[in-house]
mmCIF file of the C-alpha atoms, coordinates in Angstrom:
data_MODEL
# 
_entry.id   MODEL 
# 
loop_
_atom_site.group_PDB 
_atom_site.id 
_atom_site.type_symbol 
_atom_site.label_atom_id 
_atom_site.label_alt_id 
_atom_site.label_comp_id 
_atom_site.label_asym_id 
_atom_site.label_entity_id 
_atom_site.label_seq_id 
_atom_site.pdbx_PDB_ins_code 
_atom_site.Cartn_x 
_atom_site.Cartn_y 
_atom_site.Cartn_z 
_atom_site.occupancy 
_atom_site.B_iso_or_equiv 
_atom_site.pdbx_formal_charge 
_atom_site.auth_seq_id 
_atom_site.auth_comp_id 
_atom_site.auth_asym_id 
_atom_site.auth_atom_id 
_atom_site.pdbx_PDB_model_num 
ATOM 1   C CA . MET A 1 1   ? 105.241 28.894 119.332 1.00 0.00 ? 1   MET A CA 1 
ATOM 2   C CA . GLU A 1 2   ? 106.491 28.767 115.755 1.00 0.00 ? 2   GLU A CA 1 
ATOM 3   C CA . ILE A 1 3   ? 104.533 28.496 112.491 1.00 0.00 ? 3   ILE A CA 1 
ATOM 4   C CA . LYS A 1 4   ? 106.330 26.755 109.624 1.00 0.00 ? 4   LYS A CA 1 
ATOM 5   C CA . THR A 1 5   ? 105.736 24.476 106.656 1.00 0.00 ? 5   THR A CA 1 
ATOM 6   C CA . ALA A 1 6   ? 105.560 20.781 107.558 1.00 0.00 ? 6   ALA A CA 1 
ATOM 7   C CA . THR A 1 7   ? 108.214 18.320 106.462 1.00 0.00 ? 7   THR A CA 1 
ATOM 8   C CA . LEU A 1 8   ? 107.894 14.578 106.031 1.00 0.00 ? 8   LEU A CA 1 
ATOM 9   C CA . ASP A 1 9   ? 109.356 14.129 109.533 1.00 0.00 ? 9   ASP A CA 1 
ATOM 10  C CA . GLU A 1 10  ? 106.207 15.642 111.073 1.00 0.00 ? 10  GLU A CA 1 
ATOM 11  C CA . ILE A 1 11  ? 103.789 13.158 109.469 1.00 0.00 ? 11  ILE A CA 1 
ATOM 12  C CA . PRO A 1 12  ? 103.296 11.046 112.656 1.00 0.00 ? 12  PRO A CA 1 
ATOM 13  C CA . GLN A 1 13  ? 102.378 14.144 114.683 1.00 0.00 ? 13  GLN A CA 1 
ATOM 14  C CA . ILE A 1 14  ? 100.045 15.385 111.930 1.00 0.00 ? 14  ILE A CA 1 
ATOM 15  C CA . GLU A 1 15  ? 98.383  11.935 111.853 1.00 0.00 ? 15  GLU A CA 1 
ATOM 16  C CA . ARG A 1 16  ? 97.774  12.209 115.615 1.00 0.00 ? 16  ARG A CA 1 
ATOM 17  C CA . LEU A 1 17  ? 96.123  15.603 115.212 1.00 0.00 ? 17  LEU A CA 1 
ATOM 18  C CA . TYR A 1 18  ? 94.022  14.290 112.322 1.00 0.00 ? 18  TYR A CA 1 
ATOM 19  C CA . GLN A 1 19  ? 92.625  11.617 114.663 1.00 0.00 ? 19  GLN A CA 1 
ATOM 20  C CA . GLU A 1 20  ? 91.680  14.371 117.115 1.00 0.00 ? 20  GLU A CA 1 
ATOM 21  C CA . LEU A 1 21  ? 90.066  16.393 114.294 1.00 0.00 ? 21  LEU A CA 1 
ATOM 22  C CA . PHE A 1 22  ? 88.049  13.449 112.986 1.00 0.00 ? 22  PHE A CA 1 
ATOM 23  C CA . LEU A 1 23  ? 86.915  12.540 116.506 1.00 0.00 ? 23  LEU A CA 1 
ATOM 24  C CA . GLU A 1 24  ? 85.722  16.104 117.129 1.00 0.00 ? 24  GLU A CA 1 
ATOM 25  C CA . MET A 1 25  ? 83.909  16.183 113.779 1.00 0.00 ? 25  MET A CA 1 
ATOM 26  C CA . SER A 1 26  ? 82.264  12.836 114.553 1.00 0.00 ? 26  SER A CA 1 
ATOM 27  C CA . ILE A 1 27  ? 80.934  14.272 117.809 1.00 0.00 ? 27  ILE A CA 1 
ATOM 28  C CA . LEU A 1 28  ? 79.490  17.270 115.955 1.00 0.00 ? 28  LEU A CA 1 
ATOM 29  C CA . GLN A 1 29  ? 77.936  15.204 113.137 1.00 0.00 ? 29  GLN A CA 1 
ATOM 30  C CA . PRO A 1 30  ? 77.832  11.541 114.204 1.00 0.00 ? 30  PRO A CA 1 
ATOM 31  C CA . LYS A 1 31  ? 75.360  10.604 111.482 1.00 0.00 ? 31  LYS A CA 1 
ATOM 32  C CA . TYR A 1 32  ? 77.842  11.557 108.739 1.00 0.00 ? 32  TYR A CA 1 
ATOM 33  C CA . ILE A 1 33  ? 81.338  11.540 110.215 1.00 0.00 ? 33  ILE A CA 1 
ATOM 34  C CA . LYS A 1 34  ? 83.138  8.820  112.136 1.00 0.00 ? 34  LYS A CA 1 
ATOM 35  C CA . PRO A 1 35  ? 86.445  8.713  114.016 1.00 0.00 ? 35  PRO A CA 1 
ATOM 36  C CA . ALA A 1 36  ? 89.225  7.647  111.671 1.00 0.00 ? 36  ALA A CA 1 
ATOM 37  C CA . LYS A 1 37  ? 92.914  7.834  110.842 1.00 0.00 ? 37  LYS A CA 1 
ATOM 38  C CA . GLN A 1 38  ? 94.123  9.987  107.967 1.00 0.00 ? 38  GLN A CA 1 
ATOM 39  C CA . ASP A 1 39  ? 96.066  8.185  105.262 1.00 0.00 ? 39  ASP A CA 1 
ATOM 40  C CA . ALA A 1 40  ? 99.783  8.941  105.675 1.00 0.00 ? 40  ALA A CA 1 
ATOM 41  C CA . ASN A 1 41  ? 100.154 8.925  101.880 1.00 0.00 ? 41  ASN A CA 1 
ATOM 42  C CA . PHE A 1 42  ? 97.615  11.756 101.645 1.00 0.00 ? 42  PHE A CA 1 
ATOM 43  C CA . ILE A 1 43  ? 99.658  13.781 104.126 1.00 0.00 ? 43  ILE A CA 1 
ATOM 44  C CA . ARG A 1 44  ? 102.925 12.941 102.331 1.00 0.00 ? 44  ARG A CA 1 
ATOM 45  C CA . PHE A 1 45  ? 101.459 13.907 98.942  1.00 0.00 ? 45  PHE A CA 1 
ATOM 46  C CA . THR A 1 46  ? 100.179 17.218 100.338 1.00 0.00 ? 46  THR A CA 1 
ATOM 47  C CA . ILE A 1 47  ? 103.613 18.067 101.734 1.00 0.00 ? 47  ILE A CA 1 
ATOM 48  C CA . ILE A 1 48  ? 105.565 17.273 98.552  1.00 0.00 ? 48  ILE A CA 1 
ATOM 49  C CA . GLU A 1 49  ? 103.170 18.773 95.990  1.00 0.00 ? 49  GLU A CA 1 
ATOM 50  C CA . GLU A 1 50  ? 103.931 22.319 94.853  1.00 0.00 ? 50  GLU A CA 1 
ATOM 51  C CA . ASP A 1 51  ? 100.294 23.490 94.965  1.00 0.00 ? 51  ASP A CA 1 
ATOM 52  C CA . SER A 1 52  ? 99.659  22.526 98.608  1.00 0.00 ? 52  SER A CA 1 
ATOM 53  C CA . ASP A 1 53  ? 101.242 22.718 102.050 1.00 0.00 ? 53  ASP A CA 1 
ATOM 54  C CA . ILE A 1 54  ? 100.570 21.841 105.633 1.00 0.00 ? 54  ILE A CA 1 
ATOM 55  C CA . LEU A 1 55  ? 101.351 24.781 107.874 1.00 0.00 ? 55  LEU A CA 1 
ATOM 56  C CA . ILE A 1 56  ? 102.177 23.600 111.382 1.00 0.00 ? 56  ILE A CA 1 
ATOM 57  C CA . ALA A 1 57  ? 102.275 25.290 114.753 1.00 0.00 ? 57  ALA A CA 1 
ATOM 58  C CA . THR A 1 58  ? 104.975 23.890 117.014 1.00 0.00 ? 58  THR A CA 1 
ATOM 59  C CA . PHE A 1 59  ? 105.592 24.380 120.701 1.00 0.00 ? 59  PHE A CA 1 
ATOM 60  C CA . GLU A 1 60  ? 108.701 22.846 122.273 1.00 0.00 ? 60  GLU A CA 1 
ATOM 61  C CA . ASN A 1 61  ? 109.234 20.657 119.147 1.00 0.00 ? 61  ASN A CA 1 
ATOM 62  C CA . GLU A 1 62  ? 105.673 19.299 119.302 1.00 0.00 ? 62  GLU A CA 1 
ATOM 63  C CA . VAL A 1 63  ? 103.176 19.905 116.492 1.00 0.00 ? 63  VAL A CA 1 
ATOM 64  C CA . VAL A 1 64  ? 100.206 21.411 118.335 1.00 0.00 ? 64  VAL A CA 1 
ATOM 65  C CA . GLY A 1 65  ? 98.146  22.492 115.333 1.00 0.00 ? 65  GLY A CA 1 
ATOM 66  C CA . PHE A 1 66  ? 98.077  22.551 111.562 1.00 0.00 ? 66  PHE A CA 1 
ATOM 67  C CA . LEU A 1 67  ? 96.328  24.024 108.560 1.00 0.00 ? 67  LEU A CA 1 
ATOM 68  C CA . LEU A 1 68  ? 96.224  22.200 105.223 1.00 0.00 ? 68  LEU A CA 1 
ATOM 69  C CA . ILE A 1 69  ? 96.036  24.634 102.295 1.00 0.00 ? 69  ILE A CA 1 
ATOM 70  C CA . LYS A 1 70  ? 95.793  23.996 98.565  1.00 0.00 ? 70  LYS A CA 1 
ATOM 71  C CA . GLU A 1 71  ? 95.868  26.191 95.471  1.00 0.00 ? 71  GLU A CA 1 
ATOM 72  C CA . THR A 1 72  ? 92.890  25.594 93.193  1.00 0.00 ? 72  THR A CA 1 
ATOM 73  C CA . THR A 1 73  ? 90.728  27.205 90.514  1.00 0.00 ? 73  THR A CA 1 
ATOM 74  C CA . THR A 1 74  ? 87.022  27.731 90.059  1.00 0.00 ? 74  THR A CA 1 
ATOM 75  C CA . PRO A 1 75  ? 85.198  25.025 88.077  1.00 0.00 ? 75  PRO A CA 1 
ATOM 76  C CA . PRO A 1 76  ? 84.981  25.653 84.311  1.00 0.00 ? 76  PRO A CA 1 
ATOM 77  C CA . TYR A 1 77  ? 81.322  26.684 84.234  1.00 0.00 ? 77  TYR A CA 1 
ATOM 78  C CA . THR A 1 78  ? 80.493  29.442 81.768  1.00 0.00 ? 78  THR A CA 1 
ATOM 79  C CA . CYS A 1 79  ? 78.551  31.389 84.412  1.00 0.00 ? 79  CYS A CA 1 
ATOM 80  C CA . LEU A 1 80  ? 81.477  31.536 86.866  1.00 0.00 ? 80  LEU A CA 1 
ATOM 81  C CA . VAL A 1 81  ? 84.180  34.156 86.846  1.00 0.00 ? 81  VAL A CA 1 
ATOM 82  C CA . GLU A 1 82  ? 87.485  32.283 86.767  1.00 0.00 ? 82  GLU A CA 1 
ATOM 83  C CA . HIS A 1 83  ? 89.597  32.624 89.908  1.00 0.00 ? 83  HIS A CA 1 
ATOM 84  C CA . LYS A 1 84  ? 92.716  31.043 91.315  1.00 0.00 ? 84  LYS A CA 1 
ATOM 85  C CA . TYR A 1 85  ? 92.307  30.781 95.059  1.00 0.00 ? 85  TYR A CA 1 
ATOM 86  C CA . ALA A 1 86  ? 93.543  29.025 98.172  1.00 0.00 ? 86  ALA A CA 1 
ATOM 87  C CA . PHE A 1 87  ? 91.295  26.415 99.736  1.00 0.00 ? 87  PHE A CA 1 
ATOM 88  C CA . ILE A 1 88  ? 91.827  25.589 103.403 1.00 0.00 ? 88  ILE A CA 1 
ATOM 89  C CA . VAL A 1 89  ? 91.053  21.886 103.587 1.00 0.00 ? 89  VAL A CA 1 
ATOM 90  C CA . ASP A 1 90  ? 91.591  21.220 107.300 1.00 0.00 ? 90  ASP A CA 1 
ATOM 91  C CA . VAL A 1 91  ? 92.448  23.152 110.442 1.00 0.00 ? 91  VAL A CA 1 
ATOM 92  C CA . ILE A 1 92  ? 93.069  21.670 113.867 1.00 0.00 ? 92  ILE A CA 1 
ATOM 93  C CA . VAL A 1 93  ? 94.560  22.976 117.080 1.00 0.00 ? 93  VAL A CA 1 
ATOM 94  C CA . GLY A 1 94  ? 95.138  20.319 119.718 1.00 0.00 ? 94  GLY A CA 1 
ATOM 95  C CA . LYS A 1 95  ? 92.605  20.340 122.538 1.00 0.00 ? 95  LYS A CA 1 
ATOM 96  C CA . HIS A 1 96  ? 95.160  21.448 125.160 1.00 0.00 ? 96  HIS A CA 1 
ATOM 97  C CA . TYR A 1 97  ? 96.391  24.352 123.017 1.00 0.00 ? 97  TYR A CA 1 
ATOM 98  C CA . GLN A 1 98  ? 93.124  25.958 121.954 1.00 0.00 ? 98  GLN A CA 1 
ATOM 99  C CA . ASN A 1 99  ? 92.289  29.604 122.767 1.00 0.00 ? 99  ASN A CA 1 
ATOM 100 C CA . LYS A 1 100 ? 95.968  30.574 122.800 1.00 0.00 ? 100 LYS A CA 1 
ATOM 101 C CA . GLY A 1 101 ? 96.108  32.337 119.415 1.00 0.00 ? 101 GLY A CA 1 
ATOM 102 C CA . ILE A 1 102 ? 97.399  29.323 117.477 1.00 0.00 ? 102 ILE A CA 1 
ATOM 103 C CA . GLY A 1 103 ? 94.418  29.140 115.118 1.00 0.00 ? 103 GLY A CA 1 
ATOM 104 C CA . SER A 1 104 ? 94.780  32.858 114.391 1.00 0.00 ? 104 SER A CA 1 
ATOM 105 C CA . ALA A 1 105 ? 98.508  32.461 113.748 1.00 0.00 ? 105 ALA A CA 1 
ATOM 106 C CA . LEU A 1 106 ? 97.827  29.604 111.316 1.00 0.00 ? 106 LEU A CA 1 
ATOM 107 C CA . LEU A 1 107 ? 95.191  31.657 109.481 1.00 0.00 ? 107 LEU A CA 1 
ATOM 108 C CA . ASP A 1 108 ? 97.544  34.643 109.281 1.00 0.00 ? 108 ASP A CA 1 
ATOM 109 C CA . GLU A 1 109 ? 100.190 32.391 107.737 1.00 0.00 ? 109 GLU A CA 1 
ATOM 110 C CA . ALA A 1 110 ? 97.600  31.011 105.285 1.00 0.00 ? 110 ALA A CA 1 
ATOM 111 C CA . LYS A 1 111 ? 96.837  34.588 104.195 1.00 0.00 ? 111 LYS A CA 1 
ATOM 112 C CA . LYS A 1 112 ? 100.556 35.138 103.516 1.00 0.00 ? 112 LYS A CA 1 
ATOM 113 C CA . TRP A 1 113 ? 100.739 31.806 101.650 1.00 0.00 ? 113 TRP A CA 1 
ATOM 114 C CA . ALA A 1 114 ? 97.900  32.866 99.338  1.00 0.00 ? 114 ALA A CA 1 
ATOM 115 C CA . ALA A 1 115 ? 99.234  36.411 98.859  1.00 0.00 ? 115 ALA A CA 1 
ATOM 116 C CA . TYR A 1 116 ? 102.702 35.086 97.941  1.00 0.00 ? 116 TYR A CA 1 
ATOM 117 C CA . ARG A 1 117 ? 101.063 33.028 95.174  1.00 0.00 ? 117 ARG A CA 1 
ATOM 118 C CA . HIS A 1 118 ? 98.989  36.018 93.990  1.00 0.00 ? 118 HIS A CA 1 
ATOM 119 C CA . LEU A 1 119 ? 95.732  34.129 94.606  1.00 0.00 ? 119 LEU A CA 1 
ATOM 120 C CA . ASP A 1 120 ? 92.394  35.927 94.622  1.00 0.00 ? 120 ASP A CA 1 
ATOM 121 C CA . TYR A 1 121 ? 90.991  34.763 97.949  1.00 0.00 ? 121 TYR A CA 1 
ATOM 122 C CA . LEU A 1 122 ? 90.897  32.120 100.694 1.00 0.00 ? 122 LEU A CA 1 
ATOM 123 C CA . GLU A 1 123 ? 87.975  29.717 101.019 1.00 0.00 ? 123 GLU A CA 1 
ATOM 124 C CA . LEU A 1 124 ? 87.052  26.990 103.496 1.00 0.00 ? 124 LEU A CA 1 
ATOM 125 C CA . ASN A 1 125 ? 84.159  24.868 104.687 1.00 0.00 ? 125 ASN A CA 1 
ATOM 126 C CA . VAL A 1 126 ? 83.121  24.561 108.316 1.00 0.00 ? 126 VAL A CA 1 
ATOM 127 C CA . LEU A 1 127 ? 80.562  22.343 110.034 1.00 0.00 ? 127 LEU A CA 1 
ATOM 128 C CA . THR A 1 128 ? 77.488  24.315 111.065 1.00 0.00 ? 128 THR A CA 1 
ATOM 129 C CA . GLU A 1 129 ? 77.792  22.955 114.605 1.00 0.00 ? 129 GLU A CA 1 
ATOM 130 C CA . ASN A 1 130 ? 81.422  24.084 115.013 1.00 0.00 ? 130 ASN A CA 1 
ATOM 131 C CA . LYS A 1 131 ? 80.651  27.422 116.656 1.00 0.00 ? 131 LYS A CA 1 
ATOM 132 C CA . GLY A 1 132 ? 84.223  28.005 117.886 1.00 0.00 ? 132 GLY A CA 1 
ATOM 133 C CA . ALA A 1 133 ? 85.737  27.575 114.433 1.00 0.00 ? 133 ALA A CA 1 
ATOM 134 C CA . LYS A 1 134 ? 83.051  29.731 112.823 1.00 0.00 ? 134 LYS A CA 1 
ATOM 135 C CA . SER A 1 135 ? 83.757  32.496 115.324 1.00 0.00 ? 135 SER A CA 1 
ATOM 136 C CA . LEU A 1 136 ? 87.499  32.315 114.612 1.00 0.00 ? 136 LEU A CA 1 
ATOM 137 C CA . TYR A 1 137 ? 86.973  32.467 110.850 1.00 0.00 ? 137 TYR A CA 1 
ATOM 138 C CA . GLU A 1 138 ? 84.569  35.402 111.133 1.00 0.00 ? 138 GLU A CA 1 
ATOM 139 C CA . LYS A 1 139 ? 87.101  37.214 113.328 1.00 0.00 ? 139 LYS A CA 1 
ATOM 140 C CA . HIS A 1 140 ? 89.545  36.853 110.430 1.00 0.00 ? 140 HIS A CA 1 
ATOM 141 C CA . GLY A 1 141 ? 87.097  38.302 107.902 1.00 0.00 ? 141 GLY A CA 1 
ATOM 142 C CA . PHE A 1 142 ? 85.596  35.140 106.409 1.00 0.00 ? 142 PHE A CA 1 
ATOM 143 C CA . LYS A 1 143 ? 81.964  35.517 105.363 1.00 0.00 ? 143 LYS A CA 1 
ATOM 144 C CA . ASP A 1 144 ? 79.259  33.062 104.299 1.00 0.00 ? 144 ASP A CA 1 
ATOM 145 C CA . THR A 1 145 ? 79.029  32.839 100.509 1.00 0.00 ? 145 THR A CA 1 
ATOM 146 C CA . ASN A 1 146 ? 76.894  29.715 100.113 1.00 0.00 ? 146 ASN A CA 1 
ATOM 147 C CA . GLN A 1 147 ? 75.151  27.111 102.209 1.00 0.00 ? 147 GLN A CA 1 
ATOM 148 C CA . THR A 1 148 ? 74.832  23.356 101.846 1.00 0.00 ? 148 THR A CA 1 
ATOM 149 C CA . MET A 1 149 ? 71.367  21.986 102.501 1.00 0.00 ? 149 MET A CA 1 
ATOM 150 C CA . ARG A 1 150 ? 70.455  18.326 102.890 1.00 0.00 ? 150 ARG A CA 1 
ATOM 151 C CA . LEU A 1 151 ? 67.143  16.481 102.766 1.00 0.00 ? 151 LEU A CA 1 
ATOM 152 C CA . GLU A 1 152 ? 67.307  13.282 104.783 1.00 0.00 ? 152 GLU A CA 1 
ATOM 153 C CA . PHE A 1 153 ? 65.167  10.243 104.050 1.00 0.00 ? 153 PHE A CA 1 
# 
């Protein structure tokens, strides 16, 4: 397995994994998330922009997982301490490659990505129902810092 930064050539394989990610999310929260395809232009833009990357895990020339990471800053609210940080937008390891250390390798590479840019911290969101992902993130030192609550009508 190799971890590297995605190129435009890997877009079709990343699109395939996005479909798997969106399907899994739709199973976890069917009321709010539906199976879908990711826009190839979104993937292309992420790859070419300087403040974001898609880190991919490859095995025998196949993309088996990825992590989309983006540099961002805290909102300009007077009560917030300003920070530049890395936000992990999406993480997926293909169903047949899970529990083989690929997610950990992607997170380790994300930590290096953020450190290289002298960012203050890594942040991500995870669905409450995604116990496996939550366990992985906690293993890597992520901690809850806020919680989204919803009142349904």
